[in-house]
Amino acid sequence: MRVFNSLSRRVEELKPLAENTVRLYTCGPTVYNFAHIGNFRAYAFEDILRRVIQFDGMKVRQVMNLTDVDDKTIKGANAAGVPLTDYTRTYKDAFFADLRKLNIQPAEVYPAATDHIPEMIALVSKLMEKGIAYQSEDGSVYFKVREFPGYGKLAHIDFDSQRTGLRCAADEYDKENVGDFALWKAWEPSDGPVGWDSPWGRGRPGWHIECSAMSMKYLGETFDLHTGGIDNLFPHHENEIAQAEAATGKEFVRTWMHCAHLRVNGEKMSKSLGNFYTLRDLIEKGYSGREIRYVLINAHYRSGLNFAFDALEDARKSLARIDECVSKLESLAGSVAPAAEPPEFAKRRLAEFTEAVNDDLNLPKGFAALFELVRETNAFLHGAATSVEGAAILGVFRRLDEVLGVIFFGRAVAAEIPADIQALLDRRAAARKERNWAESDRLRDEIAAKGWQVKDSKEGQTCTRK
Ligand code: AMP
Ligand code: ZN
């Protein structure tokens, strides 16, 4: 598997450091609001990444933090007049529900920042002992950026040449240098009841220290892979490197990967610009989690992706084509297991798909292989295909879906049927039980008029989008 490493700016082989397990840290949500689908572009990219790692026969240990203390969560909780934990609980729960709707595989660990304050204090203490951190007059603790020689190596910025320009008058700033960032923030009245005691007085951790402390706790001082959206690269990830490496003297992370932004009319989708959709917004408009997932993963993760409703409509049509092909295969295969070698064309498409996803997660190419497979399968099924062949081709679709996570197999198709169609199906099943064929046919037409097709078999009725 080859991936683009933001640190070296080269495409490199991804080889786990130990035990055939890729140790992966993915920056998670700040739980002060519902995540928008721009955030989910990042989480969907990370889901594809972990799925490809597993597709290749490696294991993955993924840690995703939940930022449940920062300016925004404190402001929200205090404005609502509820304890911070109550306030963030709502959005943590919503986040997990959204991940499930998008068929994003759960990480192995979801550490919350507020559960790891002692680890963060220990890390800040270590940096203080090493003399690379200092407490300012306001009580906050800062990292001395100019004393960490590698600062800027991820963002590829040469801070050495800019140092003098960055220095500022001490009476204007609490910090010694404008580039210095907070490790520990002193309590302020606007923090209200939120705060923890520390060697530097009451306060709370900075955002960057959270990720360094929790990633090293769960993945070790040096681990394989760290990801996030491109906006995380600087300063967040740069600061994570500085804190961790200054404390341990060891390399922090081997490979860094960043996904490009989801945009709306050319601008980054973000809460502050107000141009965002949450997953809930789109589901209320009648789109399914599967359709949204399809749109999010169907572009290369390093290319910009412009959000548009047309893309969701296209996703619906493309998924219907896949579903139709898969249900034909399922009818043909019956209960035959995919034991035989698939036909040549299916093997070729599987090889193309494998090559594409291993080439820095080239999903557009992967999808192209899938649609060639659909086209060729449809042609193949026009001939005298056997159930053994059907089962073998179905096995290829299943293999592709280990990465894609968008194909419905078997009864899962029923899971996406809207409630009004399901009600008609139930009435039709009842009519058929009473052998009321006229009513059964009438209901089939009513369902057809709503864009769904019912088919009857020994097992009962199946329903697909027309
Ligand atoms: P935040 O909650 O803002 O810290 O963001 C959580 C994750 O979503 C981070 O990895 C961000 O880089 C990512 N992210 C935020 N906005 C976008 C966007 N418009 N497109 C893609 N990723 C984003
Ligand atoms: Zn982070």
GROMACS .gro file of C-alpha atoms and ligand atoms in nm:
model
  490
    1MET     CA    1   0.000   0.000   0.000
    2ARG     CA    2   0.143   0.335  -0.106
    3VAL     CA    3   0.031   0.666   0.042
    4PHE     CA    4   0.126   1.030   0.013
    5ASN     CA    5   0.312   1.133   0.327
    6SER     CA    6   0.262   1.505   0.399
    7LEU     CA    7   0.586   1.505   0.601
    8SER     CA    8   0.816   1.384   0.322
    9ARG     CA    9   0.582   1.505   0.046
   10ARG     CA   10   0.636   1.176  -0.130
   11VAL     CA   11   0.431   0.869  -0.204
   12GLU     CA   12   0.572   0.595   0.019
   13GLU     CA   13   0.507   0.234   0.111
   14LEU     CA   14   0.305   0.208   0.432
   15LYS     CA   15   0.461  -0.064   0.648
   16PRO     CA   16   0.355  -0.101   1.012
   17LEU     CA   17   0.630  -0.068   1.270
   18ALA     CA   18   0.514  -0.372   1.467
   19GLU     CA   19   0.289  -0.678   1.473
   20ASN     CA   20   0.143  -0.623   1.127
   21THR     CA   21  -0.074  -0.357   1.292
   22VAL     CA   22  -0.099   0.000   1.167
   23ARG     CA   23  -0.129   0.235   1.462
   24LEU     CA   24  -0.345   0.521   1.347
   25TYR     CA   25  -0.445   0.844   1.518
   26THR     CA   26  -0.725   1.048   1.362
   27CYS     CA   27  -0.817   1.391   1.498
   28GLY     CA   28  -1.180   1.377   1.600
   29PRO     CA   29  -1.467   1.619   1.646
   30THR     CA   30  -1.508   1.907   1.884
   31VAL     CA   31  -1.837   1.808   2.039
   32TYR     CA   32  -2.009   2.145   2.070
   33ASN     CA   33  -2.250   2.102   1.782
   34PHE     CA   34  -2.355   1.850   1.518
   35ALA     CA   35  -2.066   1.765   1.285
   36HIS     CA   36  -2.117   1.887   0.926
   37ILE     CA   37  -2.058   1.678   0.618
   38GLY     CA   38  -1.724   1.854   0.561
   39ASN     CA   39  -1.608   1.697   0.887
   40PHE     CA   40  -1.750   1.369   0.765
   41ARG     CA   41  -1.542   1.394   0.450
   42ALA     CA   42  -1.239   1.364   0.677
   43TYR     CA   43  -1.388   1.074   0.876
   44ALA     CA   44  -1.499   0.895   0.557
   45PHE     CA   45  -1.147   0.929   0.415
   46GLU     CA   46  -1.006   0.781   0.737
   47ASP     CA   47  -1.261   0.500   0.717
   48ILE     CA   48  -1.147   0.417   0.362
   49LEU     CA   49  -0.788   0.425   0.485
   50ARG     CA   50  -0.854   0.177   0.764
   51ARG     CA   51  -1.057  -0.044   0.534
   52VAL     CA   52  -0.778  -0.058   0.273
   53ILE     CA   53  -0.527  -0.147   0.546
   54GLN     CA   54  -0.749  -0.440   0.643
   55PHE     CA   55  -0.823  -0.528   0.278
   56ASP     CA   56  -0.446  -0.577   0.246
   57GLY     CA   57  -0.441  -0.820   0.538
   58MET     CA   58  -0.294  -0.585   0.796
   59LYS     CA   59  -0.457  -0.495   1.124
   60VAL     CA   60  -0.539  -0.148   1.243
   61ARG     CA   61  -0.555   0.013   1.582
   62GLN     CA   62  -0.728   0.347   1.541
   63VAL     CA   63  -0.765   0.612   1.806
   64MET     CA   64  -0.997   0.910   1.754
   65ASN     CA   65  -1.014   1.179   2.019
   66LEU     CA   66  -1.328   1.364   2.124
   67THR     CA   67  -1.249   1.727   2.205
   68ASP     CA   68  -1.493   1.787   2.488
   69VAL     CA   69  -1.324   2.089   2.643
   70ASP     CA   70  -1.225   2.404   2.452
   71ASP     CA   71  -1.353   2.760   2.405
   72LYS     CA   72  -1.658   2.650   2.206
   73THR     CA   73  -1.773   2.368   2.433
   74ILE     CA   74  -1.728   2.586   2.743
   75LYS     CA   75  -1.916   2.874   2.584
   76GLY     CA   76  -2.200   2.643   2.477
   77ALA     CA   77  -2.233   2.476   2.816
   78ASN     CA   78  -2.222   2.801   3.010
   79ALA     CA   79  -2.472   2.967   2.775
   80ALA     CA   80  -2.706   2.669   2.818
   81GLY     CA   81  -2.645   2.671   3.194
   82VAL     CA   82  -2.562   2.299   3.204
   83PRO     CA   83  -2.249   2.112   3.316
   84LEU     CA   84  -1.992   2.067   3.039
   85THR     CA   85  -2.029   1.688   3.038
   86ASP     CA   86  -2.407   1.710   2.990
   87TYR     CA   87  -2.364   1.958   2.709
   88THR     CA   88  -2.107   1.752   2.519
   89ARG     CA   89  -2.288   1.419   2.576
   90THR     CA   90  -2.563   1.518   2.328
   91TYR     CA   91  -2.311   1.581   2.052
   92LYS     CA   92  -2.099   1.277   2.131
   93ASP     CA   93  -2.408   1.058   2.098
   94ALA     CA   94  -2.511   1.235   1.777
   95PHE     CA   95  -2.162   1.187   1.637
   96PHE     CA   96  -2.169   0.811   1.691
   97ALA     CA   97  -2.519   0.786   1.543
   98ASP     CA   98  -2.397   0.976   1.235
   99LEU     CA   99  -2.095   0.749   1.195
  100ARG     CA  100  -2.327   0.449   1.190
  101LYS     CA  101  -2.548   0.609   0.924
  102LEU     CA  102  -2.241   0.659   0.707
  103ASN     CA  103  -2.125   0.301   0.762
  104ILE     CA  104  -1.797   0.428   0.906
  105GLN     CA  105  -1.625   0.152   1.099
  106PRO     CA  106  -1.572   0.240   1.464
  107ALA     CA  107  -1.223   0.322   1.586
  108GLU     CA  108  -1.074   0.097   1.854
  109VAL     CA  109  -1.056   0.381   2.109
  110TYR     CA  110  -1.246   0.713   2.140
  111PRO     CA  111  -1.069   0.890   2.426
  112ALA     CA  112  -1.234   1.206   2.556
  113ALA     CA  113  -1.007   1.494   2.651
  114THR     CA  114  -1.170   1.547   2.991
  115ASP     CA  115  -1.086   1.187   3.088
  116HIS     CA  116  -0.714   1.245   3.025
  117ILE     CA  117  -0.628   1.565   3.209
  118PRO     CA  118  -0.362   1.390   3.429
  119GLU     CA  119  -0.182   1.261   3.117
  120MET     CA  120  -0.182   1.612   2.968
  121ILE     CA  121  -0.054   1.767   3.292
  122ALA     CA  122   0.224   1.506   3.300
  123LEU     CA  123   0.327   1.591   2.944
  124VAL     CA  124   0.327   1.966   3.012
  125SER     CA  125   0.535   1.903   3.329
  126LYS     CA  126   0.789   1.715   3.123
  127LEU     CA  127   0.817   2.006   2.881
  128MET     CA  128   0.857   2.247   3.174
  129GLU     CA  129   1.135   2.027   3.319
  130LYS     CA  130   1.311   2.031   2.984
  131GLY     CA  131   1.292   2.410   2.978
  132ILE     CA  132   1.104   2.424   2.649
  133ALA     CA  133   0.787   2.555   2.814
  134TYR     CA  134   0.730   2.855   3.038
  135GLN     CA  135   0.452   3.004   3.242
  136SER     CA  136   0.353   3.356   3.145
  137GLU     CA  137   0.226   3.628   3.377
  138ASP     CA  138  -0.138   3.543   3.316
  139GLY     CA  139  -0.072   3.190   3.444
  140SER     CA  140  -0.092   3.011   3.110
  141VAL     CA  141   0.186   2.779   3.000
  142TYR     CA  142   0.337   2.815   2.653
  143PHE     CA  143   0.565   2.609   2.430
  144LYS     CA  144   0.884   2.786   2.318
  145VAL     CA  145   0.859   2.729   1.947
  146ARG     CA  146   1.200   2.880   1.865
  147GLU     CA  147   1.376   2.625   2.086
  148PHE     CA  148   1.240   2.325   1.903
  149PRO     CA  149   1.475   2.289   1.605
  150GLY     CA  150   1.238   2.088   1.384
  151TYR     CA  151   0.951   2.334   1.408
  152GLY     CA  152   0.793   2.378   1.065
  153LYS     CA  153   0.902   2.042   0.921
  154LEU     CA  154   0.549   1.921   0.855
  155ALA     CA  155   0.422   2.248   0.710
  156HIS     CA  156   0.754   2.291   0.525
  157ILE     CA  157   0.799   2.642   0.659
  158ASP     CA  158   1.144   2.764   0.748
  159PHE     CA  159   1.086   2.942   1.076
  160ASP     CA  160   1.458   2.999   1.133
  161SER     CA  161   1.470   3.270   0.871
  162GLN     CA  162   1.161   3.435   1.013
  163ARG     CA  163   1.246   3.420   1.380
  164THR     CA  164   1.349   3.778   1.439
  165GLY     CA  165   1.039   3.898   1.261
  166LEU     CA  166   0.821   3.694   1.493
  167ARG     CA  167   0.967   3.819   1.816
  168CYS     CA  168   0.743   4.067   1.986
  169ALA     CA  169   0.749   4.307   2.275
  170ALA     CA  170   0.684   4.129   2.602
  171ASP     CA  171   0.458   4.404   2.728
  172GLU     CA  172   0.222   4.361   2.437
  173TYR     CA  173   0.183   3.987   2.467
  174ASP     CA  174   0.180   3.730   2.741
  175LYS     CA  175   0.386   3.511   2.515
  176GLU     CA  176   0.758   3.558   2.462
  177ASN     CA  177   0.712   3.498   2.092
  178VAL     CA  178   0.397   3.525   1.881
  179GLY     CA  179   0.446   3.174   1.747
  180ASP     CA  180   0.443   3.021   2.096
  181PHE     CA  181   0.128   2.823   2.161
  182ALA     CA  182  -0.060   2.742   2.481
  183LEU     CA  183  -0.009   2.406   2.650
  184TRP     CA  184  -0.216   2.499   2.952
  185LYS     CA  185  -0.465   2.786   2.968
  186ALA     CA  186  -0.515   2.968   3.296
  187TRP     CA  187  -0.870   2.981   3.427
  188GLU     CA  188  -1.070   3.289   3.330
  189PRO     CA  189  -1.402   3.404   3.476
  190SER     CA  190  -1.579   3.319   3.148
  191ASP     CA  191  -1.478   2.953   3.204
  192GLY     CA  192  -1.725   2.942   3.493
  193PRO     CA  193  -1.719   2.604   3.667
  194VAL     CA  194  -1.487   2.444   3.409
  195GLY     CA  195  -1.130   2.397   3.528
  196TRP     CA  196  -0.877   2.155   3.675
  197ASP     CA  197  -0.607   2.210   3.933
  198SER     CA  198  -0.253   2.182   3.807
  199PRO     CA  199   0.102   2.274   3.917
  200TRP     CA  200   0.038   2.606   3.734
  201GLY     CA  201  -0.292   2.677   3.903
  202ARG     CA  202  -0.647   2.619   3.792
  203GLY     CA  203  -0.701   2.597   3.420
  204ARG     CA  204  -0.752   2.365   3.127
  205PRO     CA  205  -0.538   2.201   2.860
  206GLY     CA  206  -0.471   2.353   2.518
  207TRP     CA  207  -0.616   2.167   2.220
  208HIS     CA  208  -0.280   2.052   2.078
  209ILE     CA  209  -0.155   1.888   2.397
  210GLU     CA  210  -0.469   1.680   2.408
  211CYS     CA  211  -0.380   1.497   2.088
  212SER     CA  212  -0.012   1.446   2.176
  213ALA     CA  213  -0.097   1.306   2.519
  214MET     CA  214  -0.376   1.075   2.411
  215SER     CA  215  -0.211   0.947   2.094
  216MET     CA  216   0.107   0.850   2.283
  217LYS     CA  217  -0.094   0.693   2.564
  218TYR     CA  218  -0.281   0.458   2.331
  219LEU     CA  219  -0.035   0.411   2.045
  220GLY     CA  220   0.312   0.455   2.194
  221GLU     CA  221   0.570   0.734   2.166
  222THR     CA  222   0.637   0.652   1.801
  223PHE     CA  223   0.354   0.527   1.585
  224ASP     CA  224   0.271   0.469   1.220
  225LEU     CA  225   0.012   0.706   1.093
  226HIS     CA  226  -0.166   1.028   1.186
  227THR     CA  227  -0.437   1.196   0.980
  228GLY     CA  228  -0.684   1.480   0.964
  229GLY     CA  229  -0.825   1.742   0.732
  230ILE     CA  230  -0.572   1.971   0.563
  231ASP     CA  231  -0.667   2.257   0.800
  232ASN     CA  232  -0.524   2.047   1.085
  233LEU     CA  233  -0.178   2.031   0.929
  234PHE     CA  234  -0.072   2.371   1.057
  235PRO     CA  235  -0.054   2.465   1.334
  236HIS     CA  236  -0.230   2.172   1.506
  237HIS     CA  237  -0.024   1.881   1.378
  238GLU     CA  238   0.298   2.083   1.369
  239ASN     CA  239   0.244   2.160   1.737
  240GLU     CA  240   0.163   1.798   1.818
  241ILE     CA  241   0.501   1.699   1.670
  242ALA     CA  242   0.684   1.971   1.863
  243GLN     CA  243   0.528   1.874   2.197
  244ALA     CA  244   0.574   1.502   2.156
  245GLU     CA  245   0.926   1.506   2.013
  246ALA     CA  246   1.050   1.769   2.258
  247ALA     CA  247   0.923   1.552   2.544
  248THR     CA  248   1.043   1.210   2.426
  249GLY     CA  249   1.338   1.288   2.199
  250LYS     CA  250   1.195   1.031   1.960
  251GLU     CA  251   1.027   1.051   1.624
  252PHE     CA  252   0.655   1.098   1.690
  253VAL     CA  253   0.481   0.976   1.373
  254ARG     CA  254   0.615   0.809   1.058
  255THR     CA  255   0.345   0.904   0.810
  256TRP     CA  256   0.103   1.197   0.801
  257MET     CA  257  -0.196   1.206   0.569
  258HIS     CA  258  -0.438   1.493   0.511
  259CYS     CA  259  -0.757   1.515   0.311
  260ALA     CA  260  -0.863   1.819   0.112
  261HIS     CA  261  -1.168   2.017   0.210
  262LEU     CA  262  -1.525   1.967   0.115
  263ARG     CA  263  -1.631   2.296  -0.038
  264VAL     CA  264  -1.954   2.471  -0.116
  265ASN     CA  265  -1.947   2.713  -0.409
  266GLY     CA  266  -1.570   2.715  -0.393
  267GLU     CA  267  -1.544   2.787  -0.019
  268LYS     CA  268  -1.454   2.549   0.262
  269MET     CA  269  -1.765   2.407   0.427
  270SER     CA  270  -1.742   2.532   0.784
  271LYS     CA  271  -1.946   2.637   1.081
  272SER     CA  272  -1.795   2.984   1.086
  273LEU     CA  273  -1.889   3.056   0.723
  274GLY     CA  274  -2.239   2.924   0.787
  275ASN     CA  275  -2.237   2.734   0.455
  276PHE     CA  276  -2.271   2.390   0.602
  277TYR     CA  277  -2.505   2.094   0.600
  278THR     CA  278  -2.516   1.845   0.881
  279LEU     CA  279  -2.588   1.483   0.804
  280ARG     CA  280  -2.928   1.534   0.961
  281ASP     CA  281  -3.008   1.819   0.720
  282LEU     CA  282  -2.948   1.592   0.422
  283ILE     CA  283  -3.132   1.297   0.568
  284GLU     CA  284  -3.433   1.521   0.629
  285LYS     CA  285  -3.420   1.616   0.263
  286GLY     CA  286  -3.464   1.247   0.178
  287TYR     CA  287  -3.107   1.135   0.109
  288SER     CA  288  -2.973   0.822   0.272
  289GLY     CA  289  -2.650   0.778   0.466
  290ARG     CA  290  -2.534   0.545   0.190
  291GLU     CA  291  -2.588   0.806  -0.082
  292ILE     CA  292  -2.401   1.068   0.122
  293ARG     CA  293  -2.116   0.825   0.189
  294TYR     CA  294  -2.097   0.752  -0.183
  295VAL     CA  295  -2.053   1.121  -0.265
  296LEU     CA  296  -1.793   1.174   0.009
  297ILE     CA  297  -1.570   0.885  -0.097
  298ASN     CA  298  -1.609   0.915  -0.472
  299ALA     CA  299  -1.340   1.182  -0.514
  300HIS     CA  300  -0.970   1.144  -0.447
  301TYR     CA  301  -0.909   1.242  -0.086
  302ARG     CA  302  -0.642   1.493  -0.183
  303SER     CA  303  -0.862   1.667  -0.441
  304GLY     CA  304  -1.112   1.934  -0.355
  305LEU     CA  305  -1.470   1.815  -0.358
  306ASN     CA  306  -1.747   2.061  -0.424
  307PHE     CA  307  -2.072   1.972  -0.254
  308ALA     CA  308  -2.377   1.977  -0.482
  309PHE     CA  309  -2.719   1.810  -0.469
  310ASP     CA  310  -2.668   1.688  -0.827
  311ALA     CA  311  -2.395   1.461  -0.695
  312LEU     CA  312  -2.640   1.305  -0.450
  313GLU     CA  313  -2.886   1.244  -0.733
  314ASP     CA  314  -2.610   1.083  -0.939
  315ALA     CA  315  -2.514   0.870  -0.640
  316ARG     CA  316  -2.872   0.746  -0.616
  317LYS     CA  317  -2.869   0.639  -0.982
  318SER     CA  318  -2.527   0.476  -0.961
  319LEU     CA  319  -2.619   0.284  -0.648
  320ALA     CA  320  -2.942   0.165  -0.811
  321ARG     CA  321  -2.737   0.024  -1.100
  322ILE     CA  322  -2.513  -0.161  -0.855
  323ASP     CA  323  -2.810  -0.288  -0.651
  324GLU     CA  324  -2.983  -0.417  -0.960
  325CYS     CA  325  -2.677  -0.608  -1.073
  326VAL     CA  326  -2.614  -0.748  -0.725
  327SER     CA  327  -2.973  -0.865  -0.684
  328LYS     CA  328  -2.961  -1.040  -1.022
  329LEU     CA  329  -2.644  -1.215  -0.906
  330GLU     CA  330  -2.804  -1.307  -0.578
  331SER     CA  331  -3.107  -1.460  -0.749
  332LEU     CA  332  -2.877  -1.658  -0.975
  333ALA     CA  333  -2.640  -1.770  -0.699
  334GLY     CA  334  -2.914  -1.872  -0.457
  335SER     CA  335  -2.749  -2.038  -0.162
  336VAL     CA  336  -2.429  -2.134  -0.349
  337ALA     CA  337  -2.116  -2.015  -0.165
  338PRO     CA  338  -1.849  -1.823  -0.363
  339ALA     CA  339  -1.606  -2.115  -0.378
  340ALA     CA  340  -1.516  -2.120  -0.748
  341GLU     CA  341  -1.271  -1.898  -0.937
  342PRO     CA  342  -1.454  -1.597  -1.076
  343PRO     CA  343  -1.464  -1.551  -1.455
  344GLU     CA  344  -1.163  -1.372  -1.611
  345PHE     CA  345  -1.333  -1.035  -1.646
  346ALA     CA  346  -1.421  -1.025  -1.275
  347LYS     CA  347  -1.068  -1.124  -1.175
  348ARG     CA  348  -0.929  -0.848  -1.392
  349ARG     CA  349  -1.157  -0.584  -1.238
  350LEU     CA  350  -1.069  -0.701  -0.887
  351ALA     CA  351  -0.699  -0.667  -0.973
  352GLU     CA  352  -0.758  -0.314  -1.109
  353PHE     CA  353  -0.952  -0.219  -0.800
  354THR     CA  354  -0.682  -0.356  -0.570
  355GLU     CA  355  -0.414  -0.168  -0.759
  356ALA     CA  356  -0.615   0.156  -0.748
  357VAL     CA  357  -0.693   0.159  -0.376
  358ASN     CA  358  -0.334   0.070  -0.292
  359ASP     CA  359  -0.214   0.361  -0.502
  360ASP     CA  360  -0.271   0.634  -0.243
  361LEU     CA  361  -0.641   0.544  -0.209
  362ASN     CA  362  -0.737   0.615  -0.569
  363LEU     CA  363  -1.109   0.566  -0.521
  364PRO     CA  364  -1.219   0.729  -0.849
  365LYS     CA  365  -1.020   0.456  -1.027
  366GLY     CA  366  -1.158   0.197  -0.787
  367PHE     CA  367  -1.514   0.301  -0.869
  368ALA     CA  368  -1.433   0.290  -1.240
  369ALA     CA  369  -1.328  -0.074  -1.196
  370LEU     CA  370  -1.653  -0.142  -1.007
  371PHE     CA  371  -1.867   0.005  -1.285
  372GLU     CA  372  -1.681  -0.193  -1.548
  373LEU     CA  373  -1.754  -0.499  -1.337
  374VAL     CA  374  -2.124  -0.407  -1.327
  375ARG     CA  375  -2.137  -0.356  -1.704
  376GLU     CA  376  -1.956  -0.680  -1.781
  377THR     CA  377  -2.158  -0.876  -1.525
  378ASN     CA  378  -2.482  -0.754  -1.681
  379ALA     CA  379  -2.358  -0.870  -2.023
  380PHE     CA  380  -2.241  -1.202  -1.876
  381LEU     CA  381  -2.581  -1.262  -1.718
  382HIS     CA  382  -2.747  -1.232  -2.058
  383GLY     CA  383  -2.575  -1.559  -2.152
  384ALA     CA  384  -2.620  -1.894  -1.980
  385ALA     CA  385  -2.447  -1.812  -1.651
  386THR     CA  386  -2.449  -2.077  -1.380
  387SER     CA  387  -2.524  -2.031  -1.010
  388VAL     CA  388  -2.160  -2.122  -0.932
  389GLU     CA  389  -2.039  -1.840  -1.159
  390GLY     CA  390  -2.297  -1.604  -1.010
  391ALA     CA  391  -2.174  -1.683  -0.661
  392ALA     CA  392  -1.810  -1.631  -0.762
  393ILE     CA  393  -1.883  -1.289  -0.915
  394LEU     CA  394  -2.086  -1.198  -0.608
  395GLY     CA  395  -1.777  -1.282  -0.403
  396VAL     CA  396  -1.585  -1.017  -0.601
  397PHE     CA  397  -1.853  -0.756  -0.527
  398ARG     CA  398  -1.829  -0.843  -0.159
  399ARG     CA  399  -1.453  -0.808  -0.169
  400LEU     CA  400  -1.476  -0.462  -0.329
  401ASP     CA  401  -1.731  -0.361  -0.071
  402GLU     CA  402  -1.492  -0.440   0.213
  403VAL     CA  403  -1.334  -0.109   0.111
  404LEU     CA  404  -1.632   0.082  -0.030
  405GLY     CA  405  -1.901  -0.002   0.223
  406VAL     CA  406  -2.184   0.112  -0.007
  407ILE     CA  407  -2.322  -0.207  -0.157
  408PHE     CA  408  -2.634  -0.367  -0.015
  409PHE     CA  409  -2.638  -0.743  -0.016
  410GLY     CA  410  -2.943  -0.961   0.038
  411ARG     CA  411  -3.195  -0.840   0.285
  412ALA     CA  412  -3.004  -0.523   0.352
  413VAL     CA  413  -3.180  -0.372   0.049
  414ALA     CA  414  -3.497  -0.377   0.255
  415ALA     CA  415  -3.331  -0.160   0.517
  416GLU     CA  416  -3.341   0.143   0.288
  417ILE     CA  417  -3.708   0.121   0.191
  418PRO     CA  418  -3.891   0.434   0.309
  419ALA     CA  419  -4.167   0.398   0.565
  420ASP     CA  420  -4.454   0.477   0.324
  421ILE     CA  421  -4.337   0.210   0.077
  422GLN     CA  422  -4.289  -0.039   0.359
  423ALA     CA  423  -4.647   0.025   0.474
  424LEU     CA  424  -4.774  -0.054   0.123
  425LEU     CA  425  -4.557  -0.366   0.113
  426ASP     CA  426  -4.701  -0.484   0.443
  427ARG     CA  427  -5.056  -0.431   0.318
  428ARG     CA  428  -4.967  -0.618   0.000
  429ALA     CA  429  -4.823  -0.910   0.196
  430ALA     CA  430  -5.146  -0.925   0.398
  431ALA     CA  431  -5.358  -0.915   0.080
  432ARG     CA  432  -5.156  -1.200  -0.069
  433LYS     CA  433  -5.200  -1.407   0.244
  434GLU     CA  434  -5.574  -1.368   0.194
  435ARG     CA  435  -5.527  -1.456  -0.173
  436ASN     CA  436  -5.669  -1.118  -0.268
  437TRP     CA  437  -5.475  -1.097  -0.597
  438ALA     CA  438  -5.664  -0.795  -0.725
  439GLU     CA  439  -5.562  -0.591  -0.419
  440SER     CA  440  -5.208  -0.729  -0.445
  441ASP     CA  441  -5.180  -0.610  -0.806
  442ARG     CA  442  -5.331  -0.274  -0.724
  443LEU     CA  443  -5.077  -0.224  -0.445
  444ARG     CA  444  -4.794  -0.327  -0.675
  445ASP     CA  445  -4.901  -0.054  -0.918
  446GLU     CA  446  -4.928   0.199  -0.637
  447ILE     CA  447  -4.576   0.110  -0.523
  448ALA     CA  448  -4.453   0.127  -0.885
  449ALA     CA  449  -4.604   0.474  -0.922
  450LYS     CA  450  -4.384   0.581  -0.630
  451GLY     CA  451  -4.073   0.456  -0.809
  452TRP     CA  452  -4.031   0.110  -0.653
  453GLN     CA  453  -4.050  -0.234  -0.805
  454VAL     CA  454  -4.187  -0.539  -0.624
  455LYS     CA  455  -4.096  -0.891  -0.719
  456ASP     CA  456  -4.245  -1.208  -0.573
  457SER     CA  457  -4.060  -1.526  -0.500
  458LYS     CA  458  -4.095  -1.827  -0.274
  459GLU     CA  459  -3.936  -1.628   0.009
  460GLY     CA  460  -4.185  -1.343  -0.024
  461GLN     CA  461  -4.168  -1.004  -0.192
  462THR     CA  462  -3.849  -0.809  -0.263
  463CYS     CA  463  -3.855  -0.444  -0.341
  464THR     CA  464  -3.597  -0.233  -0.523
  465ARG     CA  465  -3.586   0.121  -0.657
  466LYS     CA  466  -3.686   0.130  -1.024
  467AMP     P1  467  -1.306   2.012   1.385
  467AMP     O1  468  -1.427   1.961   1.459
  467AMP     O2  469  -1.326   2.147   1.324
  467AMP     O3  470  -1.180   2.002   1.467
  467AMP     O4  471  -1.284   1.918   1.258
  467AMP     C1  472  -1.284   1.778   1.266
  467AMP     C2  473  -1.221   1.720   1.140
  467AMP     O5  474  -1.292   1.760   1.022
  467AMP     C3  475  -1.077   1.765   1.119
  467AMP     O6  476  -1.002   1.655   1.071
  467AMP     C4  477  -1.090   1.874   1.015
  467AMP     O7  478  -0.972   1.890   0.942
  467AMP     C5  479  -1.202   1.818   0.928
  467AMP     N1  480  -1.273   1.920   0.849
  467AMP     C6  481  -1.331   2.034   0.892
  467AMP     N2  482  -1.392   2.101   0.791
  467AMP     C7  483  -1.374   2.025   0.679
  467AMP     C8  484  -1.412   2.037   0.540
  467AMP     N3  485  -1.485   2.138   0.495
  467AMP     N4  486  -1.374   1.938   0.455
  467AMP     C9  487  -1.302   1.831   0.500
  467AMP     N5  488  -1.263   1.814   0.628
  467AMP    C10  489  -1.297   1.909   0.717
  468ZN      ZN  490  -0.570   1.648   1.692
   0.00000   0.00000   0.00000
